[in-house]
mmCIF file of C-alpha atoms and ligand atoms in Angstrom:
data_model
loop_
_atom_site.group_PDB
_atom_site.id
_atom_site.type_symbol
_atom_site.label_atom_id
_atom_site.label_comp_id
_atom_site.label_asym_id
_atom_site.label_seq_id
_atom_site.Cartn_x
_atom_site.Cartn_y
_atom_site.Cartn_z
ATOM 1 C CA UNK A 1 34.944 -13.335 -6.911
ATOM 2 C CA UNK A 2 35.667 -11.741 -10.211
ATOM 3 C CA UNK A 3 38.642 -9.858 -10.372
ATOM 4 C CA UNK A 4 37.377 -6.768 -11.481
ATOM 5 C CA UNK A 5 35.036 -6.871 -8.630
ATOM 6 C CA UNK A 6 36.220 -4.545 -5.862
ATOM 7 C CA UNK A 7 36.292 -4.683 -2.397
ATOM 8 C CA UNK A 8 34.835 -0.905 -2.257
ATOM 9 C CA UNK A 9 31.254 -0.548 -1.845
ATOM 10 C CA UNK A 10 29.487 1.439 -4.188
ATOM 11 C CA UNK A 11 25.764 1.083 -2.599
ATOM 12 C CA UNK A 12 25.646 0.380 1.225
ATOM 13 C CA UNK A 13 21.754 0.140 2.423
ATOM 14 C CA UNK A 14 20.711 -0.059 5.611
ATOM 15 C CA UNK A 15 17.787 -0.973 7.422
ATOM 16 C CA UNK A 16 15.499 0.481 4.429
ATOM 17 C CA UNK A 17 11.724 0.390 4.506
ATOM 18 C CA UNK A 18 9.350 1.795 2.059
ATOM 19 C CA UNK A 19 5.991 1.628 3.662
ATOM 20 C CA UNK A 20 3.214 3.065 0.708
ATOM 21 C CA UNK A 21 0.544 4.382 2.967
ATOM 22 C CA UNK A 22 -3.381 3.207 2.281
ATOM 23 C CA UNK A 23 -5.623 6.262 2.155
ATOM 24 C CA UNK A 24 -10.075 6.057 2.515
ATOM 25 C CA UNK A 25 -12.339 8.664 2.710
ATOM 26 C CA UNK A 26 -12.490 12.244 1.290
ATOM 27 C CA UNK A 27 -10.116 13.254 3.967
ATOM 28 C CA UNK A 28 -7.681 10.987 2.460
ATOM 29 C CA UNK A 29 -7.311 9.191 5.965
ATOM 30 C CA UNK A 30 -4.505 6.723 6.265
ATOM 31 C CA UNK A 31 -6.018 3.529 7.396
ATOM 32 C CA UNK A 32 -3.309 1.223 6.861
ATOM 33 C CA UNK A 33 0.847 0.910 4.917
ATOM 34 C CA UNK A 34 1.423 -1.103 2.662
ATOM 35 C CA UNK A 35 5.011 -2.542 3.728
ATOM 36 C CA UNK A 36 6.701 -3.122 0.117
ATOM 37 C CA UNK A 37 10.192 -2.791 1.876
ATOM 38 C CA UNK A 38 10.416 -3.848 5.549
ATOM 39 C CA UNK A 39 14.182 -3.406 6.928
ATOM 40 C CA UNK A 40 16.610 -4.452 4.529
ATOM 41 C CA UNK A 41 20.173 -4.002 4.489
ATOM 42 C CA UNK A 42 23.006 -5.141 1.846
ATOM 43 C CA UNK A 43 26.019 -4.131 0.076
ATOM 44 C CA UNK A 44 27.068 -3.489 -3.507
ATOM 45 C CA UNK A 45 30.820 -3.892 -4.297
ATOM 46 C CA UNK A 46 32.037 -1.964 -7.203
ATOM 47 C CA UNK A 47 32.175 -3.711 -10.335
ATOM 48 C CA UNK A 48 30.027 -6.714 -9.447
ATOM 49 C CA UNK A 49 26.669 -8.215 -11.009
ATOM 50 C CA UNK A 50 23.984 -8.318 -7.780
ATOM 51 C CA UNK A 51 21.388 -10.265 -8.319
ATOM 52 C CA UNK A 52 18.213 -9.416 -6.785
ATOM 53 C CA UNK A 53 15.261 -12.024 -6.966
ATOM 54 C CA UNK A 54 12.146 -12.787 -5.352
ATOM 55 C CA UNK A 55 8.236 -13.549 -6.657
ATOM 56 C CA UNK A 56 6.362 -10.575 -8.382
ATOM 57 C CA UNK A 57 5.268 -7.780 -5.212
ATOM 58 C CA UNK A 58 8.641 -9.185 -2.543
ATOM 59 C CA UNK A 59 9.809 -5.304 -3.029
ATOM 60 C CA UNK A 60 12.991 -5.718 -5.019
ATOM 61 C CA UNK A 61 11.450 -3.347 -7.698
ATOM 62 C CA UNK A 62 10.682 -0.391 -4.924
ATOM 63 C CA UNK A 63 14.069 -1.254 -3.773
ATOM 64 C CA UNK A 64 16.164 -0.533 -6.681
ATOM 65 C CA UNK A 65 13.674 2.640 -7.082
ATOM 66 C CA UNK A 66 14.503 3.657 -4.132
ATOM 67 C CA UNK A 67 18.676 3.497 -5.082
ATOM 68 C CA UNK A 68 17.443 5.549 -8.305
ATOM 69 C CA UNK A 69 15.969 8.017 -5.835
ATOM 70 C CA UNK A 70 12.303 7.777 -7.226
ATOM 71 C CA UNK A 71 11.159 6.942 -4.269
ATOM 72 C CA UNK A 72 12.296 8.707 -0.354
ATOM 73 C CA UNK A 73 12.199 6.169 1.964
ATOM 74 C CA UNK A 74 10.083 5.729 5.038
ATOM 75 C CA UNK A 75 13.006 5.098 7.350
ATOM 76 C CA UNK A 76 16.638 3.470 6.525
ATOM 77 C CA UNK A 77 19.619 4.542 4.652
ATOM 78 C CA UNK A 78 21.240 4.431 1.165
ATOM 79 C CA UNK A 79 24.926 5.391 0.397
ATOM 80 C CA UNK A 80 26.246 5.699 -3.015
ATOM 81 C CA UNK A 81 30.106 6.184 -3.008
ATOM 82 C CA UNK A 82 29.784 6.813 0.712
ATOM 83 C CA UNK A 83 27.514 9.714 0.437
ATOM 84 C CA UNK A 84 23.922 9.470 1.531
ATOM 85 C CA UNK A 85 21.355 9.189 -1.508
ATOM 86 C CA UNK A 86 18.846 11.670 0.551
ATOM 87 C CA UNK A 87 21.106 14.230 1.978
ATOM 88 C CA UNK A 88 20.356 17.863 0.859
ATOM 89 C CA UNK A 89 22.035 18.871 -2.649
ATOM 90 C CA UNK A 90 22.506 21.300 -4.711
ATOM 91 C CA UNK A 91 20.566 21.174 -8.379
ATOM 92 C CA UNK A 92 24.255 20.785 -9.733
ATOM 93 C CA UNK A 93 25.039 17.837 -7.595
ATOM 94 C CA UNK A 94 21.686 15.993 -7.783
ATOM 95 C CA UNK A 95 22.382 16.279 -11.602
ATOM 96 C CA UNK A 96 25.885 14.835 -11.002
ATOM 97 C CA UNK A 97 24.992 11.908 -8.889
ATOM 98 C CA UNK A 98 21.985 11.484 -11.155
ATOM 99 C CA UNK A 99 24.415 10.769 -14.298
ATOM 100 C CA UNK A 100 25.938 8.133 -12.149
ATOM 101 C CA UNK A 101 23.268 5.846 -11.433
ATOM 102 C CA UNK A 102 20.828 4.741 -14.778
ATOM 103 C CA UNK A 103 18.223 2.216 -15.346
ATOM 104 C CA UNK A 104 16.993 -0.471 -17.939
ATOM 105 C CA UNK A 105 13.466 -0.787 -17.841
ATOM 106 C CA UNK A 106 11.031 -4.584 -17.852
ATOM 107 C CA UNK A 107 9.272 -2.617 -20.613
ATOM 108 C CA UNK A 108 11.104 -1.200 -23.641
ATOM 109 C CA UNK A 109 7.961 -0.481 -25.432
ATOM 110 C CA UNK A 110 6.392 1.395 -22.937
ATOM 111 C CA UNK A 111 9.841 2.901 -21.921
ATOM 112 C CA UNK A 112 10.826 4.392 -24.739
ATOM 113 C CA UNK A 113 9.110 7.724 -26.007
ATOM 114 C CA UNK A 114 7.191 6.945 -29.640
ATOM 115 C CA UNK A 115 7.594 10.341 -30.920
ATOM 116 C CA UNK A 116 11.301 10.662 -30.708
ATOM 117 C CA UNK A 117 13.473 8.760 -32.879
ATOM 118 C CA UNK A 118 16.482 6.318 -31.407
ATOM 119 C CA UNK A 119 18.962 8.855 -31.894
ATOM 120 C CA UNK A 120 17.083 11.291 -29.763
ATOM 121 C CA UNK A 121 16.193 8.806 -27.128
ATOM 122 C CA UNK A 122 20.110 7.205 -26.901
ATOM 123 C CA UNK A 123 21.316 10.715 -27.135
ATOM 124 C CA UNK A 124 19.343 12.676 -24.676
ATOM 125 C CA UNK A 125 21.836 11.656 -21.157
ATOM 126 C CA UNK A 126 24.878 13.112 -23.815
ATOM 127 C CA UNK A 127 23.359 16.487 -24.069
ATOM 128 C CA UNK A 128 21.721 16.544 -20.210
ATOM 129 C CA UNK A 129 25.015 16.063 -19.179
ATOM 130 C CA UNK A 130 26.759 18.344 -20.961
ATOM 131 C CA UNK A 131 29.030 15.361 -22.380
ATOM 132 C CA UNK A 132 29.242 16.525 -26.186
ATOM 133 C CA UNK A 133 30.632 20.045 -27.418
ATOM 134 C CA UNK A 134 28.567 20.135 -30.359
ATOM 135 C CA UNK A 135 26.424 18.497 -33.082
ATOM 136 C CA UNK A 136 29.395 16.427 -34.669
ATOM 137 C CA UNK A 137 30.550 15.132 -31.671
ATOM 138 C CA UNK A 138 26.687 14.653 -30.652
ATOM 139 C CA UNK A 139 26.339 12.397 -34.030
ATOM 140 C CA UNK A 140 29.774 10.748 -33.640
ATOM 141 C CA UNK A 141 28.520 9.065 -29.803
ATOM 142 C CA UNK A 142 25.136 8.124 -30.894
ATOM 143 C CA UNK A 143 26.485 6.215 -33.635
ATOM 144 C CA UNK A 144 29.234 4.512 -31.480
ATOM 145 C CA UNK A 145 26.497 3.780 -28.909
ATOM 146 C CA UNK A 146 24.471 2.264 -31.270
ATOM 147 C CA UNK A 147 27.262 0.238 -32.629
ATOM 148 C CA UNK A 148 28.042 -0.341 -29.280
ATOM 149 C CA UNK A 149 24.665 -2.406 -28.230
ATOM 150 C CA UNK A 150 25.079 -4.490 -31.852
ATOM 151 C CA UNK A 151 23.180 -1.922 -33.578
ATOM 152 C CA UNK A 152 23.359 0.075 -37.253
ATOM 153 C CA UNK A 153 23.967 3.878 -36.781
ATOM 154 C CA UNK A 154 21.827 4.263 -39.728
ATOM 155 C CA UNK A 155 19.060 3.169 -37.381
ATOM 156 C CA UNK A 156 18.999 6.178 -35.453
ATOM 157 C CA UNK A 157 16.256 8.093 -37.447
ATOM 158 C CA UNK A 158 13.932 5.430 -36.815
ATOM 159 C CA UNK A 159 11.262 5.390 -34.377
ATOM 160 C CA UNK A 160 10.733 2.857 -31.537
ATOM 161 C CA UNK A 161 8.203 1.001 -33.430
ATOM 162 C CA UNK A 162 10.259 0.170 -36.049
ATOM 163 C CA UNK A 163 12.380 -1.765 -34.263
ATOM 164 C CA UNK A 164 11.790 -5.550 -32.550
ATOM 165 C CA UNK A 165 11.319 -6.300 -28.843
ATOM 166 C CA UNK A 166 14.853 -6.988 -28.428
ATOM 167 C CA UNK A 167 16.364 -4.208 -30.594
ATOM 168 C CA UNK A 168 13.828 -1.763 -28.620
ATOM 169 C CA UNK A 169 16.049 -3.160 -25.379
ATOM 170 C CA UNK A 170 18.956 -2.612 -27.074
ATOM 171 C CA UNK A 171 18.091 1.134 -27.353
ATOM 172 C CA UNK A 172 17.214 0.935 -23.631
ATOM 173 C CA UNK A 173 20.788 -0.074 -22.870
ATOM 174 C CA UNK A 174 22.322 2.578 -25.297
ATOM 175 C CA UNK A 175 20.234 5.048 -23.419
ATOM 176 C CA UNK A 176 21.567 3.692 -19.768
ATOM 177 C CA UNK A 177 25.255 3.841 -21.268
ATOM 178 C CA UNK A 178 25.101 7.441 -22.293
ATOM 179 C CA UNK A 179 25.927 8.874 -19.516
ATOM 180 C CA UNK A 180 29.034 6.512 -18.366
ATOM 181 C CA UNK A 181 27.058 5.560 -15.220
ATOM 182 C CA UNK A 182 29.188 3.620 -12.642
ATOM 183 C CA UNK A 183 25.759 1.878 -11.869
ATOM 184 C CA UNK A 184 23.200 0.207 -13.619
ATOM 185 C CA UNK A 185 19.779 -0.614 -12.079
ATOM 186 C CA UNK A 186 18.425 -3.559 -14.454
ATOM 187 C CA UNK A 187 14.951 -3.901 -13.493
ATOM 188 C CA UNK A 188 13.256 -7.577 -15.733
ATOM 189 C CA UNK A 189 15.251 -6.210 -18.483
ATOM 190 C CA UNK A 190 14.368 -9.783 -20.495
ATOM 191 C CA UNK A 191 11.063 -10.795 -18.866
ATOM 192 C CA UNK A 192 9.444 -9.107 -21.496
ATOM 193 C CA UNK A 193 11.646 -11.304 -24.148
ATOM 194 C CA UNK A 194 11.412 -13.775 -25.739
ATOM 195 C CA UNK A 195 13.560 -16.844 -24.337
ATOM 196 C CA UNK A 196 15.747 -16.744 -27.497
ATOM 197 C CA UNK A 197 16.188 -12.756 -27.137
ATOM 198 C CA UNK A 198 16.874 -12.936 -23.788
ATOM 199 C CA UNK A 199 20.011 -14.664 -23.827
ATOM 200 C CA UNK A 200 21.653 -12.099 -26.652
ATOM 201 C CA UNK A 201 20.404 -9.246 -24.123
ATOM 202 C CA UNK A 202 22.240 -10.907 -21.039
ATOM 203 C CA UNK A 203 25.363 -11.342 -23.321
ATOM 204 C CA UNK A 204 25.416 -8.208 -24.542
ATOM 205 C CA UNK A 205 24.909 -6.461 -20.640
ATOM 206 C CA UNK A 206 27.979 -8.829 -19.811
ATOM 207 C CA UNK A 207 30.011 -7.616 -22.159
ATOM 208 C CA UNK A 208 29.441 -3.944 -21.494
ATOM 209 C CA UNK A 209 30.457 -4.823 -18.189
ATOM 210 C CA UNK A 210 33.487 -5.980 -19.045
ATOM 211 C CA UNK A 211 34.263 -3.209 -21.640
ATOM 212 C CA UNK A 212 33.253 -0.464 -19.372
ATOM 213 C CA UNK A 213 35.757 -1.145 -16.494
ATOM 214 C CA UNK A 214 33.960 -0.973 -12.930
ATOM 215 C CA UNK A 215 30.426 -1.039 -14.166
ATOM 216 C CA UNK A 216 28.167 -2.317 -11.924
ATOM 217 C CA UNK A 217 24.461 -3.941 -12.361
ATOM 218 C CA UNK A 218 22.178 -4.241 -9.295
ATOM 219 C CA UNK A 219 20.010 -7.060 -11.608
ATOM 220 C CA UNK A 220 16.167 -7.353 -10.711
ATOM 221 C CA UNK A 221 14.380 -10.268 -11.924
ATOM 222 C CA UNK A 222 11.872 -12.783 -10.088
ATOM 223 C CA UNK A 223 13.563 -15.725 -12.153
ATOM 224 C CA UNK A 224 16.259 -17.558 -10.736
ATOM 225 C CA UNK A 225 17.388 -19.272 -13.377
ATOM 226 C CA UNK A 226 18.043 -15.778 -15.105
ATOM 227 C CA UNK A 227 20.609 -14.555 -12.757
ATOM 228 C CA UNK A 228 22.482 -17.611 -12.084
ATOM 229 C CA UNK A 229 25.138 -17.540 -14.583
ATOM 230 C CA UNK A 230 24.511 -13.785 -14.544
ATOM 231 C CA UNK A 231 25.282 -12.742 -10.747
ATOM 232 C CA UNK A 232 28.407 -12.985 -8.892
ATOM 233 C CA UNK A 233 26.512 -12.776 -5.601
ATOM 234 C CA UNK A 234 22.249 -13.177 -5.330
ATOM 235 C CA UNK A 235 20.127 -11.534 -2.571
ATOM 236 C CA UNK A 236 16.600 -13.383 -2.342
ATOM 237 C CA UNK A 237 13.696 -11.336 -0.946
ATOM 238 C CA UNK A 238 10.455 -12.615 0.442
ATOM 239 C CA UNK A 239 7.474 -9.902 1.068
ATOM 240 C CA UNK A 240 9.515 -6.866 1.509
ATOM 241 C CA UNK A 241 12.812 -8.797 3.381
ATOM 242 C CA UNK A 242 15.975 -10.482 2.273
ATOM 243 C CA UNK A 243 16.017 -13.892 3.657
ATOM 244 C CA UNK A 244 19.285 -15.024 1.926
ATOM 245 C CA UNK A 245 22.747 -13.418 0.482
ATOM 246 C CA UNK A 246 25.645 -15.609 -1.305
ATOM 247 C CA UNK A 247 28.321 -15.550 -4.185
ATOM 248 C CA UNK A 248 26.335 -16.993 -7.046
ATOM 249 C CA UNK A 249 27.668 -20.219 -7.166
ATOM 250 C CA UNK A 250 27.078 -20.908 -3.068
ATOM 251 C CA UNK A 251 23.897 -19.380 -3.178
ATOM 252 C CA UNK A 252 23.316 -22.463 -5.967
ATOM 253 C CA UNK A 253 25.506 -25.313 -4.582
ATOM 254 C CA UNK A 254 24.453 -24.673 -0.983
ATOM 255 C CA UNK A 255 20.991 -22.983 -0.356
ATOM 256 C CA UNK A 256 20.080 -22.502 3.316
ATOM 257 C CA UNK A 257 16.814 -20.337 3.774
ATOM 258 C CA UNK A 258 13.526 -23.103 3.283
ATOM 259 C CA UNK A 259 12.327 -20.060 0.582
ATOM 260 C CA UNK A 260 15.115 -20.007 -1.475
ATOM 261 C CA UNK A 261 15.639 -24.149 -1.820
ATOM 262 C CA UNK A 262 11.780 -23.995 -2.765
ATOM 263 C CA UNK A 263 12.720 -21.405 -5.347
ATOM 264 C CA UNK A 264 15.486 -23.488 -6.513
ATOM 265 C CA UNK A 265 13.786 -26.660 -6.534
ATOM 266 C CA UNK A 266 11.315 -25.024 -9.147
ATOM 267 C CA UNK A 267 13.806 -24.805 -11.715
ATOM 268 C CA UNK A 268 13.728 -27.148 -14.703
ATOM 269 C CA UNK A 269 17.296 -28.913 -15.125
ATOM 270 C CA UNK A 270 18.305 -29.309 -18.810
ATOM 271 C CA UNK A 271 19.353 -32.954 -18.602
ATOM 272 C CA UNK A 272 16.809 -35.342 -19.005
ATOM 273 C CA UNK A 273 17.822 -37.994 -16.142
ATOM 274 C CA UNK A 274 18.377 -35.278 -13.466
ATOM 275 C CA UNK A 275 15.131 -34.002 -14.332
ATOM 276 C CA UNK A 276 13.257 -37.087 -13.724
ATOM 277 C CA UNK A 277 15.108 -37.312 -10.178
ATOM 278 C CA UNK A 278 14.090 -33.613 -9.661
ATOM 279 C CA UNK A 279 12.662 -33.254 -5.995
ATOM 280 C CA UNK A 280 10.215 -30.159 -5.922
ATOM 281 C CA UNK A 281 9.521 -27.903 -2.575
ATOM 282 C CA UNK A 282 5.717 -26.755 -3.468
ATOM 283 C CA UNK A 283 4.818 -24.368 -0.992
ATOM 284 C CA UNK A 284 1.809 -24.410 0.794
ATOM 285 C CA UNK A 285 -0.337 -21.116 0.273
ATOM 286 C CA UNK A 286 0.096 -17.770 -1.388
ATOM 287 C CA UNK A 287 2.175 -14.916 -0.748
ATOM 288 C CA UNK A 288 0.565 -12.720 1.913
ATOM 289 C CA UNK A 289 -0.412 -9.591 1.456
ATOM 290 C CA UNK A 290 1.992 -6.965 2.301
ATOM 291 C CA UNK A 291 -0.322 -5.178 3.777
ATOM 292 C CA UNK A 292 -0.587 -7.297 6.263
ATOM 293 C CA UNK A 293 2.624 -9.283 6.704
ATOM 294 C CA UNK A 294 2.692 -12.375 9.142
ATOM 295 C CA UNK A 295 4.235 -11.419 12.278
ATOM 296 C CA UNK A 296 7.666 -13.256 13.287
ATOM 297 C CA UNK A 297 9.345 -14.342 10.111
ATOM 298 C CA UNK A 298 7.288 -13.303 7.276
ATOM 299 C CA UNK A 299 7.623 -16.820 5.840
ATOM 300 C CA UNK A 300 6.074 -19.096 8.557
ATOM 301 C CA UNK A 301 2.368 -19.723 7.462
ATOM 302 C CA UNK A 302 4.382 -21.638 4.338
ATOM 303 C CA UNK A 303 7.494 -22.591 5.907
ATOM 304 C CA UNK A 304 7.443 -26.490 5.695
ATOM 305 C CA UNK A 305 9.832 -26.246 9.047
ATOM 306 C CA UNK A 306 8.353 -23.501 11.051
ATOM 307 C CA UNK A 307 8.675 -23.901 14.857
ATOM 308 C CA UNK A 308 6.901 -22.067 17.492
ATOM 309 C CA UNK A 309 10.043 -19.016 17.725
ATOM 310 C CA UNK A 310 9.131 -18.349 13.796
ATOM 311 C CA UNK A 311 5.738 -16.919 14.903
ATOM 312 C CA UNK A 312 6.767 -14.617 17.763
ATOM 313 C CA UNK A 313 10.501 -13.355 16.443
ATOM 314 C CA UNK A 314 11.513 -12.140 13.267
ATOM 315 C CA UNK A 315 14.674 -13.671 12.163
ATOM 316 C CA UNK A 316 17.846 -11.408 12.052
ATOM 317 C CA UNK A 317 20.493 -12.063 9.000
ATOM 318 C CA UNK A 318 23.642 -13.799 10.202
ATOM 319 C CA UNK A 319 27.082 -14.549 8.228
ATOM 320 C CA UNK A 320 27.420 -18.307 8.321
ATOM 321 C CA UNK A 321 30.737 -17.871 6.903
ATOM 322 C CA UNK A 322 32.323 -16.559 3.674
ATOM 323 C CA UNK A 323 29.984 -13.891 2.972
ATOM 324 C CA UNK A 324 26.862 -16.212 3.129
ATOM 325 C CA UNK A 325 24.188 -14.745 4.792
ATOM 326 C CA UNK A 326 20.582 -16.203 6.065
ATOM 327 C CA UNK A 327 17.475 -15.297 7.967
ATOM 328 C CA UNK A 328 16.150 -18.343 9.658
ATOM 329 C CA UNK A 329 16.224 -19.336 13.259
ATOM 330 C CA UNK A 330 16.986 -22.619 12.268
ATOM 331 C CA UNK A 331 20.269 -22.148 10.437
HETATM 332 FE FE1 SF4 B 401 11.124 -21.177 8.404
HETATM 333 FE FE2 SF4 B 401 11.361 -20.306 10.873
HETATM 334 FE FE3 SF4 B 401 13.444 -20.219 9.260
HETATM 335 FE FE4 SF4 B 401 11.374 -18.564 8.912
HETATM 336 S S1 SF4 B 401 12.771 -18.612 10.650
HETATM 337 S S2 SF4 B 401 12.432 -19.711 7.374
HETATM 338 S S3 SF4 B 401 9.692 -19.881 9.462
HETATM 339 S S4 SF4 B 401 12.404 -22.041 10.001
#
């Protein structure tokens, strides 16, 4: 473990579903849920880099909505600091918790509004927040965010068009620093990158972390190569459930869920010899619909070692030691 990585949790959630409910009819009838989250439970320490992966639709999106409180939940629990996310608050202290917790967008083109210029967009959180007495103080953070994310402060007056993929990103993570969060949601903040761009935006969100004492990421992406020099510790989701949770380099060295070795097995290994010997898990199948999950563990119509228990029980998540935990009845 890092050691600027606490033993404090700042996010605890437990047993969280977020069921989207399937409406037909005038009368808007509910004829089905769609189960997007479907019981899970994990811990951010303070300080640390969580990596949250899974294919596109597993739920890890909906989850870290759900920690920015865009979503309520359909049953489950999220602390922040110890205090529940949901409990009833005043405007004052939704507005305070809400400077805490920020969030980098897949998209910065479509999160960033065209008609305001950088400086507005970066400087917004600073005057929400009451963080700046006046103008010249206002002026004097922009520009030092700006600087901060490898920008010019005379690019402030332009618009978000005028800027490149990456620099458009850049502003994104300006924006989520404004308000000295103590948690970053990073939601495919490179998937929309290009590879080359990518690896200057992971830099970059590693070195804020380590300028910015105690910052910590909760780090969405469905690429596992992405978060593995990235993450001190990985969660990997499968249709709306975490089947595995490790430090980084376990998680790597040691996989023990069937899903996640398949996941790992897909990766492409940068020396050509290793490569050849490369043994791939293809999966049979395609990822069920979450509207209608398989019963048992979710995973057993592609599990290559299912046994009869898979169908009937769901797996629960179990320590195997050090921190490592897995969902499978066979570990
Ligand atoms: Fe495969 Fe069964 Fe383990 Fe699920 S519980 S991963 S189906 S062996």
């Amino acid at each position: 473990m890092k050691q600027s990585v606490s033993n404090e949790n700042i996010v605890e959630v437990k047993n969280l579903k977020m069921y989207f409910p399937v409406t037909r009819g005038l009368l808007r009838r509910k004829v089905a849920d769609v189960k997007a989250v479907d019981g899970i439970s994990f811990k951010i320490r303070r300080g640390e880099i969580m990596g949250l992966v899974g294919e596109s639709g597993c739920g890890k999106t909906t989850t870290g909505r759900c920690i920015l409180r865009l979503y309520s939940p359909t049953e489950g629990q999220i602390y922040f600091n110890g205090e529940d996310l949901f409990a009833k608050r005043s405007k004052e202290e939704t507005k305070k918790l809400s400077k805490e917790i920020a969030f980098i967008f897949q998209d910065p083109q479509g999160s960033l509004n065209p008609r305001h210029t950088a400086g507005r967009i970066i400087g917004e959180p600073l005057w929400f927040h009451n963080l700046v007495q006046g103008r010249n103080e206002y002026e004097e953070m922009v520009d030092r965010l700006l600087t901060l994310v490898g920008l010019e402060s005379y690019m402030k007056n332009r618009f978000p068009h005028e800027f490149s993929g990456g620099q458009r990103q850049r502003i994104g993570v300006a924006r989520a620093l404004a308000s000295k969060p103590s948690l970053i949601i990073c939601d495919e903040p490179v998937s929309a990158l290009d590879v080359s761009i990518q690896a200057q935006i992971i830099n970059l969100l590693k070195r804020l972390q380590k300028e910015f004492n105690d910052l910590t990421y909760l780090f969405i992406s469905h690429d596992l190569s992405v978060v593995r020099y990235f993450s001190d510790r990985i969660a990997v989701m499968y249709l709306g459930r975490i089947v595995e949770i490790a430090d980084s380099l376990e998680l790597y060295d040691n996989p023990r869920h069937p899903y996640t070795k398949a996941l790992l097995s897909a990766i492409p290994i940068p020396d050509p010899f290793l490569e050849r010997k490369r043994e791939r898990i293809v999966l049979k199948g395609e990822v069920p619909s979450p509207l209608n999950p398989p019963k048992g563990c979710h995973f057993h119509p592609r599990c290559p070692i299912a046994v009869e228990e898979c169908r009937i029980k769901a797996p629960e998540m179990r320590d195997i030691g050090g921190g490592h935990e897995v969902a499978c009845h066979l570990v």
